[in-house]
Amino acid sequence: MNKQYKKADVVIIGGGVFGCAIAYYYTRNNPGKKIIVLDRNELCNAATSHAAALVTKIRAKKSFIPLSLETYQVVTEMEKILGESMDMKFSGVIHLAASEARLAELKELMEIAAEFNQPAHYISAEEAHQMSPWLKTDEALAIGYMPDEAYCDPYLLGTFFSRCAKMQGAEFIQGLEATNLIMEGNDILGVHTKEGEIIAGTTIVASGAWAPKFAREAGVSLPMAPTRSQYWITEKDAIFPVNSPIVLLPDAQAYARPEGGSLLFGIRERNSLSVSADVIPSDVKDFSFSPDKGVQDLSEVIDRLARFFPKVYDIGMKYYVAGFSGYTPDNNLSMGVAPGVNHLLMATGCVGAGISVSGGVGLAFAELAAGKENPYDFSAFNLQRFGAVDPFSPEWLERCARARSTKVSG
Ligand SMILES: Cc1cc2nc3c(=O)[nH]c(=O)nc-3n(C[C@H](O)[C@H](O)[C@H](O)COP(=O)(O)OP(=O)(O)OC[C@H]3O[C@@H](n4cnc5c(N)ncnc54)[C@H](O)[C@@H]3O)c2cc1C
């Protein structure tokens, strides 16, 4: 089908938190310009609504921090526009180090917090236990506390972006799939859909786990692999106070946060699962690649977690959640201007941090799409940093899975 359906300055494939955030900043900064966001399902149905949604600011990877700081800033901005609270939970983070290696990392993190003017101080084991009664602290060598860290409802964050963007003139089309890119030589001219062509000056791929397929069409080998994250939510218990902090347990490769009187926790599996973008179905509801709801994966690593959360052996699990997002071998984002073609941007490779960094990512791509300078340093996220890779090969998938299995940070 070659008939023209719509025309815009920018078309975005994918209405997850990245697509919606880009639309927000683009319409805010370029009034009168036309942007269309296309999603084959509902907005934010995929990774975004499945996230544990820790909005981590203070991290070892410093290039992420300005992006996350922008997320905090824009939440306040959008709350003003909509006259509504997003009810972000400023719970703070407890970071427990129980080995010399993790202690050195915590010390470095505390220095990074100071460098970025973020409050952080050490607390005693008793104080930590008081805040999070489920937490066993006797192995702790040091415990850091960062009171300004938060988590959020990721669906609300995504839809705050889309609602504000809509008010500013963005068009969102749900239930319409981008089937292919429109290409003329090295120029990307928009996307094909079953309704016809959407012609645009700039095309942005923000299709999450499915992004490698569009990259392949454009001859770009996108260095990321769709990789599964999973977490569990326990039964309610008095040891999980609603207002207790997020807890990071790098020695257990685990994190936890309160969830309405229950505890939500995630832990890196012994063998993470990365799959080809070709095999992930378009509707991810109830599709986890874990028919046993992660029971086997959890049982392999539960002893690691029980060092700090002994009750995990007895407590019932109320919910299991899994989803795919794009991981890389160096746990750095994988995004930017697509090499070798014109007018194509890749807002991809979120390494399980897309909720945190969505503000900065949205602003960066909005500026790039408008032909302006990227306000952030994206050199660590460069799409060509691994050289020539085949993102669909078993070797590449294995490299990305291993990166997640060995990741210790939250
Ligand atoms: C279990 C889990 C826990 C997580 N926890 C955290 C966390 O604590 N903190 C954090 O910062 N991040 C977390 N993340 C990561 C975060 O969810 C992602 O980084 C973020 O949601 C990525 O957003 P996105 O817009 O790139 O992708 P998605 O939200 O997946 O959106 C992509 C969209 O593209 C659409 N699409 C795909 N193909 C097409 C097509 N051909 N045509 C039209 N539309 C298409 C899809 O329908 C989808 O809506 C977690 C992820 C998971 C799965």
PDB file of N, CA and C and ligand atoms in Angstrom, residues 13-19 38-42 44-48 50-54 176-178 206-208 210 214 229-231 255 321-325 347 350 352-356, ligand 1:
ATOM      1  N   ILE A  13       7.836   5.484  16.267  1.00  0.00           N
ATOM      2  CA  ILE A  13       7.302   4.114  16.329  1.00  0.00           C
ATOM      3  C   ILE A  13       7.410   3.655  17.777  1.00  0.00           C
ATOM      4  N   GLY A  14       6.267   3.547  18.454  1.00  0.00           N
ATOM      5  CA  GLY A  14       6.267   3.051  19.835  1.00  0.00           C
ATOM      6  C   GLY A  14       5.834   4.118  20.815  1.00  0.00           C
ATOM      7  N   GLY A  15       4.765   3.805  21.556  1.00  0.00           N
ATOM      8  CA  GLY A  15       4.236   4.746  22.553  1.00  0.00           C
ATOM      9  C   GLY A  15       4.464   4.236  23.966  1.00  0.00           C
ATOM     10  N   GLY A  16       5.684   3.781  24.241  1.00  0.00           N
ATOM     11  CA  GLY A  16       6.085   3.498  25.622  1.00  0.00           C
ATOM     12  C   GLY A  16       6.570   4.793  26.251  1.00  0.00           C
ATOM     13  N   VAL A  17       7.234   4.686  27.387  1.00  0.00           N
ATOM     14  CA  VAL A  17       7.636   5.904  28.086  1.00  0.00           C
ATOM     15  C   VAL A  17       8.593   6.740  27.232  1.00  0.00           C
ATOM     16  N   PHE A  18       9.445   6.092  26.415  1.00  0.00           N
ATOM     17  CA  PHE A  18      10.370   6.876  25.582  1.00  0.00           C
ATOM     18  C   PHE A  18       9.607   7.662  24.514  1.00  0.00           C
ATOM     19  N   GLY A  19       8.741   6.962  23.768  1.00  0.00           N
ATOM     20  CA  GLY A  19       7.994   7.647  22.705  1.00  0.00           C
ATOM     21  C   GLY A  19       7.161   8.796  23.254  1.00  0.00           C
ATOM     22  N   LEU A  38       2.967   6.420  17.161  1.00  0.00           N
ATOM     23  CA  LEU A  38       2.197   5.272  16.684  1.00  0.00           C
ATOM     24  C   LEU A  38       2.434   4.102  17.620  1.00  0.00           C
ATOM     25  N   ASP A  39       1.386   3.480  18.120  1.00  0.00           N
ATOM     26  CA  ASP A  39       1.596   2.236  18.869  1.00  0.00           C
ATOM     27  C   ASP A  39       0.594   1.186  18.388  1.00  0.00           C
ATOM     28  N   ARG A  40       1.071  -0.034  18.196  1.00  0.00           N
ATOM     29  CA  ARG A  40       0.158  -1.066  17.681  1.00  0.00           C
ATOM     30  C   ARG A  40      -0.791  -1.565  18.763  1.00  0.00           C
ATOM     31  N   ASN A  41      -0.449  -1.316  20.011  1.00  0.00           N
ATOM     32  CA  ASN A  41      -1.346  -1.667  21.113  1.00  0.00           C
ATOM     33  C   ASN A  41      -1.792  -0.371  21.788  1.00  0.00           C
ATOM     34  N   GLU A  42      -2.011  -0.469  23.126  1.00  0.00           N
ATOM     35  CA  GLU A  42      -2.305   0.762  23.866  1.00  0.00           C
ATOM     36  C   GLU A  42      -0.999   1.403  24.287  1.00  0.00           C
ATOM     37  N   CYS A  44       1.994   2.566  26.384  1.00  0.00           N
ATOM     38  CA  CYS A  44       2.667   2.081  27.606  1.00  0.00           C
ATOM     39  C   CYS A  44       2.272   0.665  28.014  1.00  0.00           C
ATOM     40  N   ASN A  45       1.839  -0.145  27.026  1.00  0.00           N
ATOM     41  CA  ASN A  45       1.385  -1.502  27.380  1.00  0.00           C
ATOM     42  C   ASN A  45       2.540  -2.463  27.646  1.00  0.00           C
ATOM     43  N   ALA A  46       3.707  -2.181  27.133  1.00  0.00           N
ATOM     44  CA  ALA A  46       4.788  -3.186  27.141  1.00  0.00           C
ATOM     45  C   ALA A  46       5.704  -2.992  28.352  1.00  0.00           C
ATOM     46  N   ALA A  47       7.018  -2.841  28.135  1.00  0.00           N
ATOM     47  CA  ALA A  47       7.948  -2.748  29.273  1.00  0.00           C
ATOM     48  C   ALA A  47       7.509  -1.686  30.273  1.00  0.00           C
ATOM     49  N   THR A  48       7.033  -0.555  29.747  1.00  0.00           N
ATOM     50  CA  THR A  48       6.750   0.586  30.624  1.00  0.00           C
ATOM     51  C   THR A  48       5.800   0.225  31.768  1.00  0.00           C
ATOM     52  N   HIS A  50       5.153  -2.575  32.980  1.00  0.00           N
ATOM     53  CA  HIS A  50       5.609  -3.715  33.776  1.00  0.00           C
ATOM     54  C   HIS A  50       6.751  -3.361  34.731  1.00  0.00           C
ATOM     55  N   ALA A  51       7.253  -2.131  34.656  1.00  0.00           N
ATOM     56  CA  ALA A  51       8.484  -1.803  35.397  1.00  0.00           C
ATOM     57  C   ALA A  51       8.267  -1.723  36.901  1.00  0.00           C
ATOM     58  N   ALA A  52       9.320  -2.049  37.631  1.00  0.00           N
ATOM     59  CA  ALA A  52       9.322  -1.844  39.087  1.00  0.00           C
ATOM     60  C   ALA A  52       9.410  -0.353  39.391  1.00  0.00           C
ATOM     61  N   ALA A  53       9.948   0.379  38.422  1.00  0.00           N
ATOM     62  CA  ALA A  53       9.897   1.846  38.395  1.00  0.00           C
ATOM     63  C   ALA A  53      10.676   2.541  39.505  1.00  0.00           C
ATOM     64  N   LEU A  54      11.837   1.988  39.850  1.00  0.00           N
ATOM     65  CA  LEU A  54      12.760   2.736  40.693  1.00  0.00           C
ATOM     66  C   LEU A  54      13.286   3.873  39.829  1.00  0.00           C
ATOM     67  N   LEU A 176      -2.371   0.807  15.796  1.00  0.00           N
ATOM     68  CA  LEU A 176      -1.884   0.822  14.406  1.00  0.00           C
ATOM     69  C   LEU A 176      -0.399   0.473  14.395  1.00  0.00           C
ATOM     70  N   GLU A 177      -0.083  -0.563  13.639  1.00  0.00           N
ATOM     71  CA  GLU A 177       1.292  -1.060  13.611  1.00  0.00           C
ATOM     72  C   GLU A 177       2.115  -0.384  12.520  1.00  0.00           C
ATOM     73  N   ALA A 178       3.343  -0.057  12.844  1.00  0.00           N
ATOM     74  CA  ALA A 178       4.300   0.346  11.807  1.00  0.00           C
ATOM     75  C   ALA A 178       4.847  -0.955  11.238  1.00  0.00           C
ATOM     76  N   ALA A 206      11.242   3.919  18.721  1.00  0.00           N
ATOM     77  CA  ALA A 206      11.147   3.833  20.179  1.00  0.00           C
ATOM     78  C   ALA A 206      10.294   2.605  20.504  1.00  0.00           C
ATOM     79  N   SER A 207      10.595   1.524  19.799  1.00  0.00           N
ATOM     80  CA  SER A 207       9.730   0.341  19.888  1.00  0.00           C
ATOM     81  C   SER A 207      10.283  -0.711  20.834  1.00  0.00           C
ATOM     82  N   GLY A 208      11.081  -0.287  21.796  1.00  0.00           N
ATOM     83  CA  GLY A 208      11.504  -1.151  22.888  1.00  0.00           C
ATOM     84  C   GLY A 208      12.160  -2.436  22.408  1.00  0.00           C
ATOM     85  N   TRP A 210      11.347  -4.576  20.392  1.00  0.00           N
ATOM     86  CA  TRP A 210      11.198  -4.898  18.971  1.00  0.00           C
ATOM     87  C   TRP A 210      12.067  -4.008  18.076  1.00  0.00           C
ATOM     88  N   PHE A 214      13.500  -2.966  13.195  1.00  0.00           N
ATOM     89  CA  PHE A 214      13.523  -1.758  12.350  1.00  0.00           C
ATOM     90  C   PHE A 214      14.956  -1.377  12.017  1.00  0.00           C
ATOM     91  N   SER A 229      13.345  -9.175  32.416  1.00  0.00           N
ATOM     92  CA  SER A 229      13.468  -8.829  33.837  1.00  0.00           C
ATOM     93  C   SER A 229      12.253  -9.417  34.522  1.00  0.00           C
ATOM     94  N   GLN A 230      12.412  -9.846  35.755  1.00  0.00           N
ATOM     95  CA  GLN A 230      11.256 -10.383  36.475  1.00  0.00           C
ATOM     96  C   GLN A 230      11.327  -9.969  37.944  1.00  0.00           C
ATOM     97  N   TYR A 231      10.170  -9.793  38.516  1.00  0.00           N
ATOM     98  CA  TYR A 231      10.114  -9.524  39.959  1.00  0.00           C
ATOM     99  C   TYR A 231       8.883 -10.165  40.571  1.00  0.00           C
ATOM    100  N   TYR A 255      17.066  -6.069  44.550  1.00  0.00           N
ATOM    101  CA  TYR A 255      16.506  -4.807  45.020  1.00  0.00           C
ATOM    102  C   TYR A 255      15.107  -5.093  45.551  1.00  0.00           C
ATOM    103  N   VAL A 321       5.779 -10.706  37.940  1.00  0.00           N
ATOM    104  CA  VAL A 321       5.737  -9.809  36.777  1.00  0.00           C
ATOM    105  C   VAL A 321       7.017  -9.998  35.970  1.00  0.00           C
ATOM    106  N   ALA A 322       6.873 -10.083  34.656  1.00  0.00           N
ATOM    107  CA  ALA A 322       8.056 -10.186  33.795  1.00  0.00           C
ATOM    108  C   ALA A 322       7.845  -9.371  32.530  1.00  0.00           C
ATOM    109  N   GLY A 323       8.924  -8.920  31.960  1.00  0.00           N
ATOM    110  CA  GLY A 323       8.829  -8.183  30.709  1.00  0.00           C
ATOM    111  C   GLY A 323      10.198  -8.064  30.085  1.00  0.00           C
ATOM    112  N   PHE A 324      10.227  -7.585  28.841  1.00  0.00           N
ATOM    113  CA  PHE A 324      11.491  -7.479  28.114  1.00  0.00           C
ATOM    114  C   PHE A 324      11.892  -6.027  27.924  1.00  0.00           C
ATOM    115  N   SER A 325      13.184  -5.776  28.118  1.00  0.00           N
ATOM    116  CA  SER A 325      13.717  -4.490  27.675  1.00  0.00           C
ATOM    117  C   SER A 325      15.120  -4.730  27.117  1.00  0.00           C
ATOM    118  N   ALA A 347      15.807   5.492  19.706  1.00  0.00           N
ATOM    119  CA  ALA A 347      15.613   5.731  21.148  1.00  0.00           C
ATOM    120  C   ALA A 347      15.392   4.362  21.785  1.00  0.00           C
ATOM    121  N   CYS A 350      17.444   0.395  26.605  1.00  0.00           N
ATOM    122  CA  CYS A 350      17.244   1.133  27.864  1.00  0.00           C
ATOM    123  C   CYS A 350      17.919   0.484  29.066  1.00  0.00           C
ATOM    124  N   GLY A 352      17.115  -1.636  31.203  1.00  0.00           N
ATOM    125  CA  GLY A 352      16.311  -1.745  32.426  1.00  0.00           C
ATOM    126  C   GLY A 352      16.288  -0.479  33.268  1.00  0.00           C
ATOM    127  N   ALA A 353      16.600   0.665  32.627  1.00  0.00           N
ATOM    128  CA  ALA A 353      16.637   1.929  33.373  1.00  0.00           C
ATOM    129  C   ALA A 353      15.774   2.995  32.705  1.00  0.00           C
ATOM    130  N   GLY A 354      14.903   2.563  31.814  1.00  0.00           N
ATOM    131  CA  GLY A 354      14.183   3.520  30.976  1.00  0.00           C
ATOM    132  C   GLY A 354      13.216   4.426  31.719  1.00  0.00           C
ATOM    133  N   ILE A 355      12.691   3.961  32.841  1.00  0.00           N
ATOM    134  CA  ILE A 355      11.792   4.836  33.597  1.00  0.00           C
ATOM    135  C   ILE A 355      12.629   5.975  34.197  1.00  0.00           C
ATOM    136  N   SER A 356      13.744   5.595  34.817  1.00  0.00           N
ATOM    137  CA  SER A 356      14.628   6.602  35.431  1.00  0.00           C
ATOM    138  C   SER A 356      15.081   7.657  34.434  1.00  0.00           C
TER     139      SER A 356
HETATM  140  C1  LIG B   1      10.091  -6.298  34.894  1.00  0.00           C
HETATM  141  C2  LIG B   1      10.712  -4.970  34.579  1.00  0.00           C
HETATM  142  C3  LIG B   1      11.158  -4.143  35.626  1.00  0.00           C
HETATM  143  C4  LIG B   1      11.729  -2.888  35.323  1.00  0.00           C
HETATM  144  N1  LIG B   1      12.091  -2.055  36.350  1.00  0.00           N
HETATM  145  C5  LIG B   1      12.587  -0.823  36.061  1.00  0.00           C
HETATM  146  C6  LIG B   1      12.934   0.075  37.109  1.00  0.00           C
HETATM  147  O1  LIG B   1      12.807  -0.233  38.291  1.00  0.00           O
HETATM  148  N2  LIG B   1      13.409   1.308  36.778  1.00  0.00           N
HETATM  149  C7  LIG B   1      13.572   1.688  35.461  1.00  0.00           C
HETATM  150  O2  LIG B   1      14.025   2.791  35.222  1.00  0.00           O
HETATM  151  N3  LIG B   1      13.251   0.848  34.454  1.00  0.00           N
HETATM  152  C8  LIG B   1      12.764  -0.392  34.721  1.00  0.00           C
HETATM  153  N4  LIG B   1      12.454  -1.244  33.711  1.00  0.00           N
HETATM  154  C9  LIG B   1      12.763  -0.859  32.338  1.00  0.00           C
HETATM  155  C10 LIG B   1      11.691   0.032  31.744  1.00  0.00           C
HETATM  156  O3  LIG B   1      10.435  -0.567  31.862  1.00  0.00           O
HETATM  157  C11 LIG B   1      12.039   0.258  30.286  1.00  0.00           C
HETATM  158  O4  LIG B   1      13.358   0.747  30.204  1.00  0.00           O
HETATM  159  C12 LIG B   1      11.128   1.283  29.626  1.00  0.00           C
HETATM  160  O5  LIG B   1       9.776   0.993  29.882  1.00  0.00           O
HETATM  161  C13 LIG B   1      11.409   1.290  28.131  1.00  0.00           C
HETATM  162  O6  LIG B   1      10.434   2.073  27.508  1.00  0.00           O
HETATM  163  P1  LIG B   1      10.271   2.023  25.941  1.00  0.00           P
HETATM  164  O7  LIG B   1       9.343   3.101  25.582  1.00  0.00           O
HETATM  165  O8  LIG B   1      11.616   1.973  25.306  1.00  0.00           O
HETATM  166  O9  LIG B   1       9.662   0.554  25.630  1.00  0.00           O
HETATM  167  P2  LIG B   1       8.203  -0.049  25.805  1.00  0.00           P
HETATM  168  O10 LIG B   1       7.516   0.447  27.001  1.00  0.00           O
HETATM  169  O11 LIG B   1       8.337  -1.524  25.654  1.00  0.00           O
HETATM  170  O12 LIG B   1       7.427   0.551  24.570  1.00  0.00           O
HETATM  171  C14 LIG B   1       7.647   0.128  23.241  1.00  0.00           C
HETATM  172  C15 LIG B   1       6.340   0.300  22.507  1.00  0.00           C
HETATM  173  O13 LIG B   1       6.522   0.052  21.122  1.00  0.00           O
HETATM  174  C16 LIG B   1       5.343  -0.518  20.618  1.00  0.00           C
HETATM  175  N5  LIG B   1       5.673  -1.165  19.335  1.00  0.00           N
HETATM  176  C17 LIG B   1       6.572  -2.149  19.129  1.00  0.00           C
HETATM  177  N6  LIG B   1       6.622  -2.466  17.817  1.00  0.00           N
HETATM  178  C18 LIG B   1       5.734  -1.654  17.202  1.00  0.00           C
HETATM  179  C19 LIG B   1       5.316  -1.502  15.843  1.00  0.00           C
HETATM  180  N7  LIG B   1       5.813  -2.261  14.865  1.00  0.00           N
HETATM  181  N8  LIG B   1       4.386  -0.556  15.542  1.00  0.00           N
HETATM  182  C20 LIG B   1       3.849   0.215  16.537  1.00  0.00           C
HETATM  183  N9  LIG B   1       4.197   0.085  17.842  1.00  0.00           N
HETATM  184  C21 LIG B   1       5.128  -0.816  18.152  1.00  0.00           C
HETATM  185  C22 LIG B   1       4.910  -1.482  21.712  1.00  0.00           C
HETATM  186  O14 LIG B   1       3.540  -1.807  21.634  1.00  0.00           O
HETATM  187  C23 LIG B   1       5.256  -0.684  22.966  1.00  0.00           C
HETATM  188  O15 LIG B   1       4.168   0.045  23.473  1.00  0.00           O
HETATM  189  C24 LIG B   1      11.884  -2.492  33.971  1.00  0.00           C
HETATM  190  C25 LIG B   1      11.444  -3.329  32.943  1.00  0.00           C
HETATM  191  C26 LIG B   1      10.848  -4.545  33.241  1.00  0.00           C
HETATM  192  C27 LIG B   1      10.374  -5.395  32.107  1.00  0.00           C
END
